[in-house]
PDB file of C-alpha atoms in Angstrom:
ATOM      1  CA  MET A 109      15.731 124.616  95.932  1.00 83.00           C
ATOM      2  CA  VAL A 110      14.191 122.823  98.531  1.00 84.00           C
ATOM      3  CA  GLN A 111      17.912 121.253  99.485  1.00 84.00           C
ATOM      4  CA  LEU A 112      19.370 125.035  99.296  1.00 87.00           C
ATOM      5  CA  GLY A 113      16.456 125.963 101.582  1.00 89.00           C
ATOM      6  CA  SER A 114      17.370 123.775 104.499  1.00 87.00           C
ATOM      7  CA  ASN A 115      21.566 123.160 103.684  1.00 90.00           C
ATOM      8  CA  GLY A 116      21.379 127.635 103.421  1.00 92.00           C
ATOM      9  CA  GLY A 117      19.960 127.774 106.918  1.00 92.00           C
ATOM     10  CA  ARG A 118      22.549 125.077 108.476  1.00 92.00           C
ATOM     11  CA  MET A 119      25.583 126.984 106.683  1.00 93.00           C
ATOM     12  CA  ALA A 120      23.748 130.827 108.405  1.00 93.00           C
ATOM     13  CA  MET A 121      23.617 128.723 112.177  1.00 93.00           C
ATOM     14  CA  THR A 122      27.524 126.797 111.882  1.00 93.00           C
ATOM     15  CA  TRP A 123      29.027 129.521 109.386  1.00 92.00           C
ATOM     16  CA  ARG A 124      31.340 130.121 112.059  1.00 93.00           C
ATOM     17  CA  HIS A 125      32.633 126.331 111.433  1.00 94.00           C
ATOM     18  CA  ILE A 126      32.887 126.067 107.846  1.00 94.00           C
ATOM     19  CA  ASP A 127      36.163 124.726 106.779  1.00 92.00           C
ATOM     20  CA  TRP A 128      36.762 127.145 104.414  1.00 93.00           C
ATOM     21  CA  ARG A 129      39.731 126.162 102.421  1.00 91.00           C
ATOM     22  CA  ARG A 130      37.595 122.628 101.370  1.00 90.00           C
ATOM     23  CA  PHE A 131      34.435 124.976 101.077  1.00 93.00           C
ATOM     24  CA  LEU A 132      36.772 127.854  98.445  1.00 93.00           C
ATOM     25  CA  ALA A 133      38.101 124.366  96.320  1.00 92.00           C
ATOM     26  CA  PHE A 134      35.130 122.350  96.469  1.00 91.00           C
ATOM     27  CA  LEU A 135      33.590 125.472  94.776  1.00 91.00           C
ATOM     28  CA  PRO A 136      35.151 125.818  91.758  1.00 92.00           C
ATOM     29  CA  GLY A 137      34.673 121.775  91.562  1.00 90.00           C
ATOM     30  CA  ALA A 138      30.412 122.094  92.099  1.00 87.00           C
ATOM     31  CA  VAL A 139      30.845 124.892  88.971  1.00 87.00           C
ATOM     32  CA  LEU A 140      32.376 123.265  86.550  1.00 87.00           C
ATOM     33  CA  GLY A 141      30.655 119.756  87.291  1.00 85.00           C
ATOM     34  CA  ALA A 142      27.120 121.557  86.748  1.00 81.00           C
ATOM     35  CA  LEU A 143      28.248 123.050  83.179  1.00 81.00           C
ATOM     36  CA  VAL A 144      29.048 119.708  81.881  1.00 82.00           C
ATOM     37  CA  ALA A 145      25.753 118.773  83.529  1.00 76.00           C
ATOM     38  CA  SER A 146      24.194 120.716  81.252  1.00 72.00           C
ATOM     39  CA  TRP A 147      25.370 120.038  78.801  1.00 71.00           C
ATOM     40  CA  LEU A 148      25.526 116.433  78.890  1.00 65.00           C
ATOM     41  CA  LEU A 149      22.767 114.486  77.457  1.00 45.00           C
ATOM     42  CA  ILE A 150      23.982 110.215  77.289  1.00 51.00           C
ATOM     43  CA  ARG A 151      22.450 109.349  80.337  1.00 57.00           C
ATOM     44  CA  LEU A 152      23.343 106.207  82.273  1.00 59.00           C
ATOM     45  CA  PRO A 153      20.150 104.048  82.989  1.00 65.00           C
ATOM     46  CA  SER A 154      18.492 104.361  85.767  1.00 65.00           C
ATOM     47  CA  GLY A 155      19.733 102.463  88.784  1.00 74.00           C
ATOM     48  CA  VAL A 156      23.166 102.827  87.931  1.00 75.00           C
ATOM     49  CA  LEU A 157      24.366 105.266  89.036  1.00 71.00           C
ATOM     50  CA  GLU A 158      22.484 104.819  92.498  1.00 76.00           C
ATOM     51  CA  LEU A 159      24.459 101.385  92.752  1.00 80.00           C
ATOM     52  CA  CYS A 160      27.747 103.638  92.494  1.00 75.00           C
ATOM     53  CA  ILE A 161      27.147 106.300  94.463  1.00 75.00           C
ATOM     54  CA  ALA A 162      26.215 103.622  96.761  1.00 81.00           C
ATOM     55  CA  VAL A 163      28.739 101.068  96.956  1.00 81.00           C
ATOM     56  CA  PHE A 164      31.204 104.675  96.442  1.00 76.00           C
ATOM     57  CA  VAL A 165      29.876 105.972  99.945  1.00 78.00           C
ATOM     58  CA  LEU A 166      30.044 102.165 101.898  1.00 82.00           C
ATOM     59  CA  VAL A 167      33.989 102.179 100.806  1.00 80.00           C
ATOM     60  CA  THR A 168      34.589 105.038 102.584  1.00 77.00           C
ATOM     61  CA  CYS A 169      32.054 104.628 105.673  1.00 79.00           C
ATOM     62  CA  TRP A 170      34.219 100.946 106.150  1.00 84.00           C
ATOM     63  CA  GLY A 171      36.513 101.090 104.451  1.00 80.00           C
ATOM     64  CA  PRO A 172      40.507 102.074 104.393  1.00 80.00           C
ATOM     65  CA  ASP A 173      41.000 105.785 104.889  1.00 77.00           C
ATOM     66  CA  LEU A 174      41.258 108.020 101.118  1.00 74.00           C
ATOM     67  CA  PRO A 175      44.844 108.583 100.054  1.00 76.00           C
ATOM     68  CA  LYS A 176      46.363 112.229 100.410  1.00 76.00           C
ATOM     69  CA  ARG A 177      46.255 112.982  97.329  1.00 77.00           C
ATOM     70  CA  ALA A 178      42.373 112.739  97.645  1.00 76.00           C
ATOM     71  CA  LEU A 179      41.518 115.204 100.806  1.00 77.00           C
ATOM     72  CA  SER A 180      44.093 117.855  99.253  1.00 84.00           C
ATOM     73  CA  THR A 181      42.713 120.769  96.671  1.00 86.00           C
ATOM     74  CA  THR A 182      43.389 118.941  93.671  1.00 88.00           C
ATOM     75  CA  GLY A 183      41.273 116.530  95.355  1.00 86.00           C
ATOM     76  CA  THR A 184      38.072 118.369  96.469  1.00 87.00           C
ATOM     77  CA  VAL A 185      38.135 120.558  93.081  1.00 88.00           C
ATOM     78  CA  ILE A 186      37.733 117.714  91.547  1.00 87.00           C
ATOM     79  CA  ALA A 187      34.726 115.902  94.311  1.00 84.00           C
ATOM     80  CA  GLY A 188      32.965 118.976  93.895  1.00 86.00           C
ATOM     81  CA  ALA A 189      32.917 118.628  90.029  1.00 87.00           C
ATOM     82  CA  VAL A 190      31.777 114.729  90.335  1.00 83.00           C
ATOM     83  CA  THR A 191      29.335 115.354  92.783  1.00 80.00           C
ATOM     84  CA  THR A 192      27.612 117.788  91.192  1.00 81.00           C
ATOM     85  CA  LEU A 193      27.733 116.059  88.276  1.00 79.00           C
ATOM     86  CA  LEU A 194      25.911 113.305  89.325  1.00 75.00           C
ATOM     87  CA  SER A 195      23.218 114.824  91.335  1.00 72.00           C
ATOM     88  CA  SER A 196      22.260 116.926  88.363  1.00 69.00           C
ATOM     89  CA  LEU A 197      22.368 113.991  86.765  1.00 67.00           C
ATOM     90  CA  ILE A 198      20.440 111.450  90.031  1.00 65.00           C
ATOM     91  CA  GLY A 199      20.138 114.202  92.778  1.00 62.00           C
ATOM     92  CA  ALA A 200      21.387 111.541  95.030  1.00 64.00           C
ATOM     93  CA  SER A 201      24.833 114.068  95.834  1.00 69.00           C
ATOM     94  CA  GLY A 202      24.724 114.466  99.274  1.00 78.00           C
ATOM     95  CA  PRO A 203      25.681 110.659 101.218  1.00 80.00           C
ATOM     96  CA  LEU A 204      28.331 111.703  98.581  1.00 77.00           C
ATOM     97  CA  VAL A 205      29.119 114.811  99.972  1.00 85.00           C
ATOM     98  CA  ALA A 206      29.258 113.887 103.170  1.00 85.00           C
ATOM     99  CA  SER A 207      31.332 110.855 103.040  1.00 80.00           C
ATOM    100  CA  PHE A 208      34.516 112.679 101.325  1.00 81.00           C
ATOM    101  CA  ILE A 209      34.122 115.410 103.805  1.00 86.00           C
ATOM    102  CA  LYS A 210      33.625 112.728 106.408  1.00 82.00           C
ATOM    103  CA  GLN A 211      37.330 111.822 104.936  1.00 80.00           C
ATOM    104  CA  GLY A 212      38.711 114.749 105.943  1.00 73.00           C
ATOM    105  CA  GLY A 213      38.895 114.696 109.305  1.00 69.00           C
ATOM    106  CA  GLY A 214      37.691 117.634 111.939  1.00 79.00           C
ATOM    107  CA  GLU A 215      35.388 117.896 114.844  1.00 88.00           C
ATOM    108  CA  ARG A 216      31.277 117.590 114.874  1.00 90.00           C
ATOM    109  CA  HIS A 217      30.851 121.284 113.992  1.00 91.00           C
ATOM    110  CA  ALA A 218      33.200 121.735 111.170  1.00 92.00           C
ATOM    111  CA  LYS A 219      31.928 118.601 109.332  1.00 91.00           C
ATOM    112  CA  VAL A 220      28.742 120.092 109.593  1.00 92.00           C
ATOM    113  CA  ALA A 221      29.006 123.187 108.396  1.00 93.00           C
ATOM    114  CA  THR A 222      31.682 122.980 105.841  1.00 92.00           C
ATOM    115  CA  PHE A 223      29.494 119.811 104.130  1.00 91.00           C
ATOM    116  CA  SER A 224      26.354 122.185 104.162  1.00 93.00           C
ATOM    117  CA  ALA A 225      28.346 124.627 102.740  1.00 93.00           C
ATOM    118  CA  CYS A 226      29.715 122.772  99.792  1.00 91.00           C
ATOM    119  CA  MET A 227      25.915 121.721  99.136  1.00 90.00           C
ATOM    120  CA  VAL A 228      24.566 125.438  99.454  1.00 92.00           C
ATOM    121  CA  ALA A 229      26.981 125.728  95.808  1.00 88.00           C
ATOM    122  CA  GLN A 230      25.909 122.675  94.793  1.00 86.00           C
ATOM    123  CA  HIS A 231      22.104 123.807  94.917  1.00 86.00           C
ATOM    124  CA  MET A 232      22.576 127.209  93.288  1.00 87.00           C
ATOM    125  CA  THR A 233      24.672 126.097  90.851  1.00 83.00           C
ATOM    126  CA  LYS A 234      22.142 122.976  89.952  1.00 78.00           C
ATOM    127  CA  ALA A 235      19.262 126.038  90.615  1.00 82.00           C
ATOM    128  CA  PHE A 236      20.574 127.764  87.387  1.00 81.00           C
ATOM    129  CA  VAL A 237      21.073 124.739  85.078  1.00 75.00           C
ATOM    130  CA  PHE A 238      17.366 123.655  85.869  1.00 76.00           C
ATOM    131  CA  GLY A 239      15.922 127.081  85.131  1.00 81.00           C
ATOM    132  CA  MET A 240      18.082 127.826  82.307  1.00 76.00           C
ATOM    133  CA  ALA A 241      16.718 124.928  81.212  1.00 72.00           C
ATOM    134  CA  GLY A 242      13.188 125.048  81.788  1.00 79.00           C
ATOM    135  CA  PHE A 243      12.097 124.910  84.580  1.00 79.00           C
ATOM    136  CA  VAL A 244       8.847 126.859  86.640  1.00 85.00           C
ATOM    137  CA  PHE A 245      10.005 128.154  89.924  1.00 86.00           C
ATOM    138  CA  ARG A 246       7.536 130.199  90.909  1.00 88.00           C
ATOM    139  CA  ASP A 247       4.805 127.689  90.534  1.00 90.00           C
ATOM    140  CA  TRP A 248       6.765 125.921  93.490  1.00 90.00           C
ATOM    141  CA  LEU A 249       7.157 128.656  95.577  1.00 91.00           C
ATOM    142  CA  GLY A 250       4.414 127.844  97.462  1.00 92.00           C
ATOM    143  CA  LEU A 251       5.117 124.039  98.568  1.00 93.00           C
ATOM    144  CA  MET A 252       9.148 125.318  98.272  1.00 91.00           C
ATOM    145  CA  LEU A 253       8.575 127.957 101.012  1.00 93.00           C
ATOM    146  CA  LEU A 254       6.594 125.312 103.568  1.00 95.00           C
ATOM    147  CA  MET A 255       9.425 122.669 103.370  1.00 93.00           C
ATOM    148  CA  ILE A 256      12.409 124.819 103.459  1.00 92.00           C
ATOM    149  CA  ILE A 257      10.450 126.731 106.991  1.00 94.00           C
ATOM    150  CA  ALA A 258      10.144 123.395 108.320  1.00 94.00           C
ATOM    151  CA  GLY A 259      13.760 122.295 107.069  1.00 91.00           C
ATOM    152  CA  LEU A 260      14.282 124.818 109.374  1.00 92.00           C
ATOM    153  CA  ILE A 261      12.797 123.897 111.823  1.00 94.00           C
ATOM    154  CA  GLY A 262      14.388 120.776 112.098  1.00 93.00           C
ATOM    155  CA  THR A 263      17.914 122.452 111.259  1.00 92.00           C
ATOM    156  CA  ARG A 264      17.685 124.057 114.737  1.00 93.00           C
ATOM    157  CA  ILE A 265      16.803 120.685 116.512  1.00 94.00           C
ATOM    158  CA  GLY A 266      19.411 118.554 114.924  1.00 92.00           C
ATOM    159  CA  LEU A 267      21.801 121.890 116.042  1.00 92.00           C
ATOM    160  CA  ARG A 268      20.484 121.417 119.818  1.00 94.00           C
ATOM    161  CA  PHE A 269      21.704 117.245 119.275  1.00 93.00           C
ATOM    162  CA  LEU A 270      25.361 117.791 117.827  1.00 91.00           C
ATOM    163  CA  ASP A 271      25.872 120.294 120.442  1.00 92.00           C
ATOM    164  CA  ARG A 272      25.219 118.116 122.979  1.00 93.00           C
ATOM    165  CA  VAL A 273      26.506 114.813 121.282  1.00 92.00           C
ATOM    166  CA  SER A 274      30.366 114.163 121.603  1.00 92.00           C
ATOM    167  CA  ASN A 275      33.007 113.705 118.175  1.00 88.00           C
ATOM    168  CA  HIS A 276      33.412 109.657 118.605  1.00 89.00           C
ATOM    169  CA  ASN A 277      29.444 108.685 119.084  1.00 92.00           C
ATOM    170  CA  PHE A 278      28.538 111.290 116.276  1.00 90.00           C
ATOM    171  CA  GLU A 279      31.799 109.349 113.935  1.00 87.00           C
ATOM    172  CA  GLY A 280      29.326 106.133 114.499  1.00 90.00           C
ATOM    173  CA  LEU A 281      26.372 107.830 113.858  1.00 91.00           C
ATOM    174  CA  PHE A 282      27.312 109.812 111.578  1.00 87.00           C
ATOM    175  CA  LYS A 283      28.636 106.400 109.787  1.00 89.00           C
ATOM    176  CA  TRP A 284      25.522 104.344 110.156  1.00 91.00           C
ATOM    177  CA  SER A 285      23.384 107.331 108.643  1.00 90.00           C
ATOM    178  CA  LEU A 286      25.325 107.285 105.314  1.00 86.00           C
ATOM    179  CA  THR A 287      25.251 103.155 105.080  1.00 90.00           C
ATOM    180  CA  LEU A 288      21.754 103.618 105.780  1.00 92.00           C
ATOM    181  CA  LEU A 289      20.812 105.826 102.667  1.00 86.00           C
ATOM    182  CA  SER A 290      23.929 104.193 100.909  1.00 86.00           C
ATOM    183  CA  LEU A 291      22.045 101.086 101.424  1.00 91.00           C
ATOM    184  CA  ARG A 292      18.573 102.336 100.567  1.00 89.00           C
ATOM    185  CA  LEU A 293      20.105 103.715  96.732  1.00 84.00           C
ATOM    186  CA  ALA A 294      22.082 100.121  96.505  1.00 88.00           C
ATOM    187  CA  TRP A 295      17.947  99.325  97.039  1.00 91.00           C
ATOM    188  CA  MET A 296      16.360 101.849  94.276  1.00 86.00           C
ATOM    189  CA  GLY A 297      19.502 101.297  91.869  1.00 85.00           C
ATOM    190  CA  VAL A 298      19.149  97.711  91.641  1.00 89.00           C
ATOM    191  CA  ALA A 299      15.280  97.488  91.833  1.00 89.00           C
ATOM    192  CA  SER A 300      15.796 100.549  88.269  1.00 84.00           C
ATOM    193  CA  LEU A 301      18.233  98.020  87.351  1.00 85.00           C
ATOM    194  CA  THR A 302      15.710  95.082  87.363  1.00 87.00           C
ATOM    195  CA  ALA A 303      12.728  96.768  86.664  1.00 83.00           C
ATOM    196  CA  GLY A 304      13.829  97.840  82.861  1.00 62.00           C
TER     197      GLY A 304
END
């Protein structure tokens, strides 16, 4: 819910830059992924998904570009489904979605706005799934609101920075941020696998 509030605020602040074609292709995939996650009873061993996501993000950041078919409407629907499914299982799909959005080209405002819109779709579907599973949001409402407010303040500061940085510098910062996040995921995955 905190991520929904944070990304929702960023989406509202940058809505003019959203790539609506990509977002509307991502949306049905996100719904499908959430539905599959709500029925999924088998879970991979802790650590495996984290390592898979870390490897995918590192390959998309530092390897060759994804094929054009992967960035097509069908590819975007599939990305929406897969990332939402993974997100429902481990809650770490932000770097995965970001690395997919990064591959699509475009300028920095469009990437940030489209990423935020896709994450809003994911978090809304996840909130529905977890609510149906019995999570009581009301018990956490105060803490969630405070964290959302803090996230919105951070978003405003981040968007001021985004306005000042060039597209070229943004690409480098984005790539290294995703790399650090994926290395953290890899560390968490290895730690989970070796602890078990």
